[in-house]
Short mmCIF file of C-alpha atoms in Angstrom, two decimals:
data_model
loop_
_atom_site.label_atom_id
_atom_site.label_comp_id
_atom_site.label_asym_id
_atom_site.label_seq_id
_atom_site.Cartn_x
_atom_site.Cartn_y
_atom_site.Cartn_z
CA MET A 1 13.76 -3.11 -22.25
CA ALA A 2 14.15 0.48 -23.41
CA ARG A 3 11.46 2.97 -22.57
CA GLN A 4 8.92 3.26 -25.32
CA TYR A 5 6.61 6.20 -24.97
CA SER A 6 3.96 6.21 -27.66
CA GLU A 7 2.21 9.45 -28.45
CA GLY A 8 -1.07 8.33 -29.92
CA PRO A 9 -3.74 5.79 -29.07
CA ASP A 10 -3.13 2.10 -29.59
CA GLU A 11 -4.11 1.07 -33.10
CA GLY A 12 -5.08 -2.41 -31.98
CA LEU A 13 -7.67 -1.11 -29.59
CA THR A 14 -9.20 1.06 -32.32
CA LYS A 15 -9.38 -1.91 -34.62
CA HIS A 16 -10.90 -4.33 -32.17
CA LEU A 17 -13.34 -2.09 -30.38
CA CYS A 18 -13.86 0.87 -32.67
CA TYR A 19 -12.81 2.85 -29.63
CA SER A 20 -9.47 4.50 -29.04
CA PRO A 21 -8.85 5.66 -25.51
CA PRO A 22 -7.51 9.19 -25.60
CA ALA A 23 -4.13 9.68 -23.94
CA MET A 24 -5.24 10.77 -20.50
CA THR A 25 -3.91 13.80 -18.67
CA VAL A 26 -1.66 13.28 -15.69
CA GLU A 27 -2.87 15.19 -12.64
CA ARG A 28 -1.77 15.29 -9.01
CA ASP A 29 -4.51 14.81 -6.41
CA GLU A 30 -4.95 16.62 -3.09
CA LEU A 31 -3.04 13.86 -1.28
CA GLY A 32 -0.01 14.41 -3.54
CA PHE A 33 -0.38 11.33 -5.73
CA ASP A 34 0.13 11.34 -9.50
CA ALA A 35 -1.93 9.13 -11.79
CA PRO A 36 -2.35 8.98 -15.57
CA ALA A 37 -5.97 10.17 -15.45
CA PRO A 38 -7.73 13.48 -14.81
CA LEU A 39 -9.01 14.28 -11.32
CA GLY A 40 -12.50 12.93 -10.75
CA HIS A 41 -11.94 10.01 -13.13
CA PRO A 42 -13.80 6.92 -11.83
CA GLY A 43 -10.51 5.01 -11.59
CA ARG A 44 -9.20 7.54 -9.08
CA LEU A 45 -12.21 7.61 -6.73
CA GLY A 46 -11.12 6.54 -3.27
CA LEU A 47 -12.89 5.11 -0.25
CA PRO A 48 -15.38 7.68 1.09
CA ASP A 49 -14.97 8.77 4.70
CA GLY A 50 -16.90 6.43 6.98
CA HIS A 51 -17.59 3.83 4.26
CA ALA A 52 -17.71 0.26 5.60
CA THR A 53 -14.77 -1.98 4.66
CA GLY A 54 -16.16 -5.47 5.13
CA PRO A 55 -15.56 -7.77 8.09
CA GLU A 56 -14.20 -6.01 11.16
CA ILE A 57 -11.54 -7.11 13.64
CA GLY A 58 -13.01 -9.91 15.76
CA ASP A 59 -15.42 -11.07 13.01
CA ALA A 60 -15.04 -14.41 11.24
CA LEU A 61 -13.47 -13.88 7.81
CA PRO A 62 -16.13 -15.13 5.33
CA ASP A 63 -15.10 -18.25 3.45
CA PHE A 64 -14.98 -18.29 -0.36
CA THR A 65 -14.14 -20.67 -3.18
CA LEU A 66 -12.40 -19.15 -6.21
CA PRO A 67 -10.28 -20.51 -9.07
CA ASP A 68 -6.55 -19.76 -9.01
CA ALA A 69 -4.51 -18.87 -12.11
CA ALA A 70 -4.25 -22.56 -13.05
CA GLY A 71 -8.02 -23.05 -12.73
CA ASP A 72 -7.89 -25.08 -9.52
CA LEU A 73 -10.57 -24.15 -7.01
CA VAL A 74 -9.21 -22.75 -3.76
CA ARG A 75 -11.41 -22.67 -0.68
CA LEU A 76 -9.91 -20.19 1.77
CA HIS A 77 -10.37 -21.81 5.16
CA GLU A 78 -9.69 -25.31 3.88
CA ASN A 79 -6.60 -24.25 1.90
CA ARG A 80 -4.91 -22.35 4.72
CA ALA A 81 -5.06 -25.58 6.77
CA GLY A 82 -5.15 -23.90 10.17
CA ALA A 83 -2.46 -21.31 9.36
CA ARG A 84 -2.82 -17.58 9.71
CA ALA A 85 -3.66 -15.90 6.43
CA VAL A 86 -3.31 -12.57 4.69
CA VAL A 87 -6.09 -11.95 2.13
CA VAL A 88 -5.37 -9.11 -0.29
CA PHE A 89 -8.11 -7.57 -2.45
CA PHE A 90 -6.43 -5.63 -5.26
CA ARG A 91 -7.74 -3.71 -8.25
CA SER A 92 -6.32 -5.50 -11.26
CA ALA A 93 -3.33 -7.39 -12.59
CA VAL A 94 -4.10 -6.09 -16.10
CA TRP A 95 -3.91 -2.35 -15.70
CA MET B 1 4.72 -15.95 2.78
CA ALA B 2 7.28 -16.68 5.42
CA ALA B 3 6.77 -18.17 8.88
CA GLY B 4 3.75 -20.32 8.02
CA VAL B 5 1.52 -17.38 7.06
CA LYS B 6 -0.56 -18.02 3.93
CA LEU B 7 -1.11 -15.25 1.41
CA TYR B 8 -3.97 -14.97 -1.12
CA ALA B 9 -4.60 -12.16 -3.60
CA ILE B 10 -8.02 -11.64 -5.19
CA SER B 11 -9.02 -9.52 -8.17
CA TYR B 12 -11.74 -9.41 -10.85
CA ASP B 13 -9.29 -10.45 -13.60
CA ASP B 14 -9.82 -13.63 -15.60
CA ARG B 15 -7.57 -16.65 -15.12
CA GLU B 16 -5.66 -16.06 -18.33
CA ALA B 17 -4.62 -12.58 -17.24
CA LEU B 18 -3.66 -13.82 -13.76
CA ALA B 19 -1.64 -16.70 -15.21
CA GLU B 20 0.51 -14.35 -17.29
CA PHE B 21 0.87 -11.80 -14.49
CA ARG B 22 1.89 -14.54 -12.07
CA GLU B 23 4.46 -15.95 -14.46
CA LYS B 24 5.96 -12.63 -15.59
CA GLN B 25 6.12 -11.15 -12.08
CA ASP B 26 7.29 -14.44 -10.57
CA ILE B 27 4.56 -14.59 -7.92
CA PRO B 28 4.65 -17.67 -5.66
CA TYR B 29 1.28 -17.25 -3.88
CA PRO B 30 -2.20 -17.95 -5.32
CA LEU B 31 -3.88 -15.26 -7.42
CA LEU B 32 -7.61 -15.89 -7.25
CA SER B 33 -10.03 -14.92 -10.00
CA ASP B 34 -13.31 -13.31 -8.90
CA VAL B 35 -14.51 -12.58 -12.44
CA ASP B 36 -18.08 -11.58 -11.51
CA SER B 37 -16.88 -9.78 -8.34
CA ALA B 38 -19.22 -12.01 -6.29
CA THR B 39 -16.74 -12.43 -3.43
CA ILE B 40 -15.81 -8.74 -3.55
CA ARG B 41 -19.54 -7.91 -3.23
CA ARG B 42 -20.14 -10.47 -0.49
CA TYR B 43 -17.31 -8.91 1.50
CA GLY B 44 -19.03 -5.53 1.08
CA ILE B 45 -16.00 -3.85 -0.50
CA LEU B 46 -17.14 -3.36 -4.11
CA ASN B 47 -16.11 0.13 -5.26
CA ASP B 48 -19.65 1.51 -5.49
CA ARG B 49 -18.52 4.92 -6.75
CA ILE B 50 -17.74 3.28 -10.10
CA ARG B 51 -20.84 2.85 -12.26
CA PRO B 52 -21.61 -0.04 -14.61
CA GLY B 53 -20.15 0.99 -17.95
CA ASP B 54 -17.24 2.95 -16.48
CA ALA B 55 -14.91 1.40 -19.07
CA LEU B 56 -13.17 -1.64 -17.63
CA LEU B 57 -13.39 -0.43 -14.05
CA HIS B 58 -16.74 -1.67 -12.76
CA GLY B 59 -16.31 -4.62 -10.41
CA ILE B 60 -13.07 -3.61 -8.69
CA PRO B 61 -12.99 -3.47 -4.91
CA TYR B 62 -11.90 -0.71 -2.60
CA PRO B 63 -8.49 -2.34 -2.29
CA GLY B 64 -7.51 -3.60 1.12
CA VAL B 65 -6.17 -6.45 3.20
CA PHE B 66 -7.58 -8.74 5.89
CA VAL B 67 -5.40 -10.76 8.23
CA CYS B 68 -6.96 -13.74 10.01
CA ASP B 69 -5.67 -15.95 12.80
CA GLU B 70 -5.61 -19.75 13.00
CA ASP B 71 -9.37 -19.80 13.76
CA GLY B 72 -10.24 -17.62 10.76
CA VAL B 73 -11.00 -14.55 12.89
CA VAL B 74 -9.93 -11.14 11.56
CA ILE B 75 -7.04 -9.84 13.69
CA SER B 76 -5.97 -6.94 11.52
CA LYS B 77 -7.13 -5.08 8.41
CA PHE B 78 -5.73 -2.40 6.14
CA PHE B 79 -7.87 0.01 4.11
CA HIS B 80 -6.92 3.52 3.02
CA ASP B 81 -8.61 6.65 1.68
CA THR B 82 -6.90 6.18 -1.68
CA TYR B 83 -5.85 3.13 -3.68
CA LYS B 84 -2.44 4.77 -4.03
CA LYS B 85 -1.57 3.96 -0.42
CA ARG B 86 -0.54 0.34 -0.09
CA ASP B 87 1.03 -1.47 2.82
CA SER B 88 4.38 -3.09 2.26
CA PRO B 89 4.42 -6.91 2.48
CA GLU B 90 6.54 -6.61 5.62
CA ARG B 91 3.85 -4.56 7.32
CA LEU B 92 1.29 -7.27 6.54
CA LEU B 93 3.59 -10.02 7.74
CA ASP B 94 4.26 -8.18 11.02
CA ALA B 95 0.49 -7.78 11.50
CA ALA B 96 -0.02 -11.51 10.90
CA LEU B 97 2.73 -12.50 13.33
CA GLY B 98 1.93 -9.82 15.90
CA ARG B 99 5.57 -8.72 16.15
CA VAL B 100 8.15 -6.73 14.23
CA VAL B 101 10.67 -8.85 12.38
CA LEU B 102 13.84 -6.96 11.46
CA ASP B 103 15.58 -9.01 8.81
CA GLY B 104 18.49 -6.64 8.23
CA SER B 105 17.71 -6.13 4.54
CA GLY B 106 17.07 -2.38 4.84
CA PRO B 107 19.28 0.60 5.75
CA ARG B 108 20.19 0.62 9.43
CA ALA B 109 22.16 2.78 11.91
CA GLU B 110 22.81 2.39 15.60
CA GLY B 111 24.02 4.14 18.73
CA GLY B 112 23.44 3.97 22.47
CA ASP B 113 24.78 4.34 25.96
CA THR B 114 25.82 2.08 28.86
CA GLY B 115 23.24 -0.70 28.93
CA VAL B 116 21.23 0.87 26.12
CA ARG B 117 21.37 0.03 22.45
CA VAL B 118 19.34 2.12 20.03
CA SER B 119 18.98 1.38 16.33
CA ALA B 120 16.98 2.85 13.48
CA ALA B 121 16.18 0.54 10.56
CA VAL B 122 13.84 0.54 7.61
CA ARG B 123 11.68 -2.57 7.66
CA GLY B 124 11.95 -4.79 4.62
CA GLY B 125 12.01 -4.43 0.86
CA THR B 126 15.70 -3.42 1.06
CA GLY B 127 14.27 -0.20 2.51
CA SER B 128 13.38 1.25 -0.84
CA LEU B 129 10.79 3.96 -1.51
CA ARG B 130 8.10 4.10 -4.14
CA GLN B 131 4.94 6.12 -4.60
CA GLY B 132 2.33 5.22 -1.99
CA ILE B 133 3.96 2.09 -0.55
CA ILE B 134 3.79 2.41 3.22
CA ARG B 135 6.96 1.17 4.89
CA GLU B 136 8.07 1.47 8.48
CA LEU B 137 11.06 2.94 10.17
CA VAL B 138 11.65 0.91 13.31
CA VAL B 139 13.51 2.52 16.22
CA ARG B 140 14.49 -0.32 18.54
CA PHE B 141 15.66 0.16 22.11
CA GLU B 142 17.43 -2.77 23.71
CA LEU B 143 17.72 -2.13 27.43
CA ALA B 144 19.85 -4.05 29.92
CA ALA B 145 17.99 -5.67 32.84
CA GLY B 146 16.81 -3.11 35.39
CA LEU B 147 16.83 -0.20 32.96
CA HIS B 148 13.73 1.48 31.56
CA VAL B 149 12.82 4.42 29.34
CA TYR B 150 9.73 6.61 29.71
CA GLY B 151 6.51 6.91 27.80
CA GLU B 152 4.18 9.87 28.19
CA PRO B 153 3.10 11.63 30.34
CA VAL B 154 6.06 12.24 32.64
CA PRO B 155 6.57 15.09 35.11
CA GLU B 156 8.51 18.20 34.10
CA GLY B 157 12.24 17.57 33.91
CA MET B 158 12.01 13.93 32.83
CA VAL B 159 12.54 12.93 29.20
CA PRO B 160 10.08 10.58 27.49
CA VAL B 161 11.02 8.72 24.31
CA GLN B 162 10.63 10.98 21.28
CA VAL B 163 11.21 10.01 17.68
CA ASP B 164 11.21 12.57 14.88
CA VAL B 165 11.70 11.67 11.23
CA GLN B 166 12.54 14.22 8.56
CA GLY B 167 12.91 13.63 4.85
CA PRO B 168 12.90 15.43 1.51
CA PRO B 169 9.74 17.13 0.18
CA GLY B 170 7.25 14.45 -0.85
CA LEU B 171 8.07 12.12 2.04
CA VAL B 172 4.95 11.75 4.21
CA VAL B 173 5.72 10.63 7.77
CA GLN B 174 2.85 9.35 9.93
CA ALA B 175 2.54 9.45 13.72
CA PRO B 176 4.76 6.94 15.57
CA VAL B 177 3.10 3.72 16.69
CA LEU B 178 4.14 3.02 20.29
CA PRO B 179 3.80 -0.28 22.15
CA PRO B 180 1.80 -0.20 25.40
CA THR B 181 3.72 1.01 28.46
CA THR B 182 3.90 -0.69 31.84
CA PRO B 183 3.19 1.32 35.01
CA HIS B 184 6.37 1.50 37.06
CA ARG B 185 6.33 2.61 40.69
CA LEU B 186 9.20 4.66 42.00
CA GLY B 187 8.95 3.93 45.74
CA GLU B 188 11.02 6.80 47.11
CA MET B 189 9.16 9.45 45.15
CA ASP B 190 5.74 7.79 45.56
CA LEU B 191 5.24 8.11 41.84
CA THR B 192 3.94 5.71 39.16
CA LEU B 193 5.24 6.34 35.64
CA PRO B 194 4.62 4.73 32.23
CA VAL B 195 7.78 2.89 31.16
CA TRP B 196 9.20 0.41 28.68
CA SER B 197 11.91 -2.13 29.44
CA GLY B 198 13.63 -4.95 27.56
CA THR B 199 13.25 -4.59 23.79
CA VAL B 200 11.00 -1.73 22.67
CA ASP B 201 10.04 -1.04 19.03
CA VAL B 202 8.73 2.37 18.00
CA ARG B 203 7.32 2.11 14.46
CA VAL B 204 7.03 5.14 12.22
CA PRO B 205 5.08 4.53 8.98
CA PHE B 206 6.04 6.62 5.96
CA TYR B 207 5.50 6.77 2.19
CA ALA B 208 6.43 8.88 -0.81
CA VAL B 209 4.02 11.01 -2.85
CA GLY B 210 4.39 12.37 -6.39
CA GLU B 211 6.80 15.14 -5.52
CA LEU B 212 9.44 12.58 -4.55
CA ALA B 213 8.52 9.39 -6.40
CA SER B 214 5.84 9.40 -9.05
CA GLU B 215 4.79 6.54 -11.30
CA THR B 216 3.89 8.99 -14.05
CA ARG B 217 7.39 10.25 -14.76
CA PRO B 218 10.93 8.86 -14.69
CA LEU B 219 12.74 9.31 -11.37
CA ASP B 220 15.01 12.35 -11.13
CA ARG B 221 17.14 10.96 -8.32
CA GLY B 222 18.32 7.59 -7.06
CA SER B 223 17.73 7.90 -3.34
CA ALA B 224 16.32 9.95 -0.47
CA THR B 225 17.90 10.75 2.89
CA LEU B 226 15.98 10.20 6.12
CA SER B 227 17.09 11.99 9.26
CA VAL B 228 15.90 10.30 12.45
CA THR B 229 16.22 12.12 15.78
CA VAL B 230 15.70 9.97 18.88
CA ARG B 231 15.55 11.48 22.35
CA TYR B 232 15.36 9.39 25.52
CA GLN B 233 16.57 8.98 29.07
CA ALA B 234 17.29 5.58 30.55
CA CYS B 235 16.95 5.03 34.30
CA ASP B 236 17.02 2.23 36.81
CA ASP B 237 15.18 2.39 40.14
CA ARG B 238 17.76 4.66 41.74
CA THR B 239 19.59 6.71 39.14
CA CYS B 240 19.20 8.04 35.65
CA LEU B 241 21.67 8.32 32.80
CA LEU B 242 21.89 11.73 31.17
CA PRO B 243 19.19 12.40 28.56
CA ARG B 244 20.49 11.60 25.10
CA THR B 245 19.70 12.83 21.64
CA GLU B 246 20.88 10.67 18.76
CA VAL B 247 20.60 11.50 15.11
CA PHE B 248 20.64 8.68 12.58
CA THR B 249 20.94 9.22 8.85
CA LEU B 250 19.56 6.59 6.49
CA GLU B 251 19.85 6.57 2.71
CA LEU B 252 16.79 5.02 1.02
CA PRO B 253 16.97 3.94 -2.62
CA LEU B 254 14.01 4.90 -4.82
CA ASP B 255 12.28 2.01 -6.59
CA VAL B 256 11.48 2.00 -10.28
CA VAL B 257 7.85 1.05 -10.88
CA ASP B 258 7.00 -1.48 -13.56
CA VAL B 259 4.03 -0.34 -15.62
CA PRO B 260 2.43 -2.98 -17.84
CA ARG B 261 2.72 -2.24 -21.53
CA LEU B 262 -0.69 -0.74 -22.23
CA SER B 263 -1.76 2.27 -24.27
CA ILE B 264 -3.36 4.05 -21.31
CA HIS B 265 -0.04 3.91 -19.41
CA MET B 266 2.33 4.77 -22.22
CA GLY B 267 4.23 7.98 -21.84
CA HIS B 268 3.45 7.98 -18.15
CA GLY B 269 5.50 5.20 -16.63
CA GLN B 270 8.82 5.13 -14.90
CA ARG B 271 9.56 1.92 -16.73
CA GLU B 272 7.62 -0.33 -18.97
CA ALA B 273 7.21 -3.94 -17.86
CA GLU B 274 8.37 -6.63 -20.18
CA TYR B 275 5.04 -8.00 -21.18
CA ASP B 276 2.02 -6.77 -23.02
CA ALA B 277 -1.16 -6.50 -20.97
CA PHE B 278 -3.14 -5.36 -23.99
CA PRO B 279 -4.85 -8.64 -24.97
CA HIS B 280 -6.06 -9.02 -21.37
CA ALA B 281 -7.31 -5.44 -21.26
CA ARG B 282 -9.20 -5.99 -24.49
CA ARG B 283 -11.00 -9.07 -23.12
CA LEU B 284 -11.80 -7.21 -19.93
CA LEU B 285 -13.13 -4.15 -21.74
CA ARG B 286 -15.29 -6.28 -24.05
CA ARG B 287 -16.71 -8.16 -21.08
CA LYS B 288 -17.55 -4.90 -19.32
CA ILE B 289 -19.04 -3.20 -22.40
CA ARG B 290 -21.26 -6.24 -23.03
CA GLN B 291 -22.59 -5.93 -19.48
CA ALA B 292 -23.47 -2.21 -19.79
CA PRO B 293 -23.23 -0.82 -23.34
CA PHE B 294 -25.19 2.34 -22.52
CA GLY B 295 -23.15 2.91 -19.40
CA PHE B 296 -20.06 2.79 -21.58
CA LEU B 297 -21.42 5.51 -23.87
CA ARG B 298 -22.15 7.60 -20.79
CA TYR B 299 -18.59 6.94 -19.63
CA LEU B 300 -17.14 8.25 -22.91
CA VAL B 301 -19.05 11.52 -22.50
CA LYS B 302 -17.97 11.77 -18.85
CA GLN B 303 -14.33 11.08 -19.74
CA SER B 304 -14.23 13.77 -22.39
CA ARG B 305 -15.74 16.24 -19.90
CA LEU B 306 -13.12 15.32 -17.29
CA GLU B 307 -10.34 15.67 -19.86
CA ARG B 308 -11.55 19.12 -20.90
CA ALA B 309 -11.64 20.22 -17.26
CA ALA B 310 -8.10 18.86 -16.72
CA ARG B 311 -6.79 20.76 -19.75
CA ARG B 312 -8.47 23.94 -18.49
CA ARG B 313 -6.75 23.49 -15.12
CA ALA B 314 -3.41 22.91 -16.85
CA ARG B 315 -3.87 26.12 -18.89
CA THR B 316 -4.81 28.13 -15.80
CA ALA B 317 -1.79 26.76 -13.91
CA GLY B 318 0.51 27.54 -16.84
CA ALA B 319 -0.83 31.06 -17.41
#
């Protein structure tokens, strides 16, 4: 697909929410990364120094039961059936 | 994931959004929907710097990865100071398996000496670069039986293994990750030195920042050149080969990033993905505004303040 760069806000969003997100400014952060949002925007706030990051090495990975994309419930430790597992927590598949 | 390792990916998106993402991006592993962020909270990794009402953001985690063994015990985890840094799938797989698997898909160069083979290869993903994705350069020594190379510290005059990686501006190279050495006793000299023998992998993690590969503008070049300098001296118990310095040059293609078609991304992406994320974003935003309508109003004020500050900075930089 060809690149389509729109200048203004999305009309659909205006119509459905009475809110049009302004085109956000691209800024480079102190680590050298570019993102389509101004510095200090909540979406750019990283992990603070020394902040805990859940279970540590040597801990049991807590079990959970969550629906997959088809709606079937997946229980981690039952589903992996004794295999090693990689569990990725990511921000969003939408944006 | 390969080699009997299971992979699960969790986000706060609803099932409908995950179903389309999974189909359009051709994802074979389960995407799990934690709509109320209950699991994210229970794990203690909710991004608590984002306030309720911060548009569609509240409920996301500090992104990261846990690797567990057969018994469900965490054996490795990956969290970074910014969400922009992400570990390549190969890095996660190596952590799960506890060894480096070189599959030959990335750029590779090799050299060596009698009884010594040295290669430099980029691990996985056809060796490509993109903003923030942490890949590894693997320098592998394959030593004939009886030969060893030195770790640090060694006495003056002996040459430990050294690996130096240089790249274009915007390539960030992290400190080499060395395997543990074995103490080796040289009887005649009454000296014990740290050595490696057999197959030795020195891993050097690296990633690109905005100067080289940015997701907010089209790429201005197709590839980047990595220059890898490896210095070592191989010895057996009686004699040493001459110290060697080898320079490997690897050409790494730059990856185009797919940005979902969404108003907040438009005009910023390297390439637009072939599906429209807008209906999903609308549902998500409505869900979040319903949860904290006043927070959302506060967010709008905050956003306009941040935008004004950004424009001021841009004017100052341009003046």
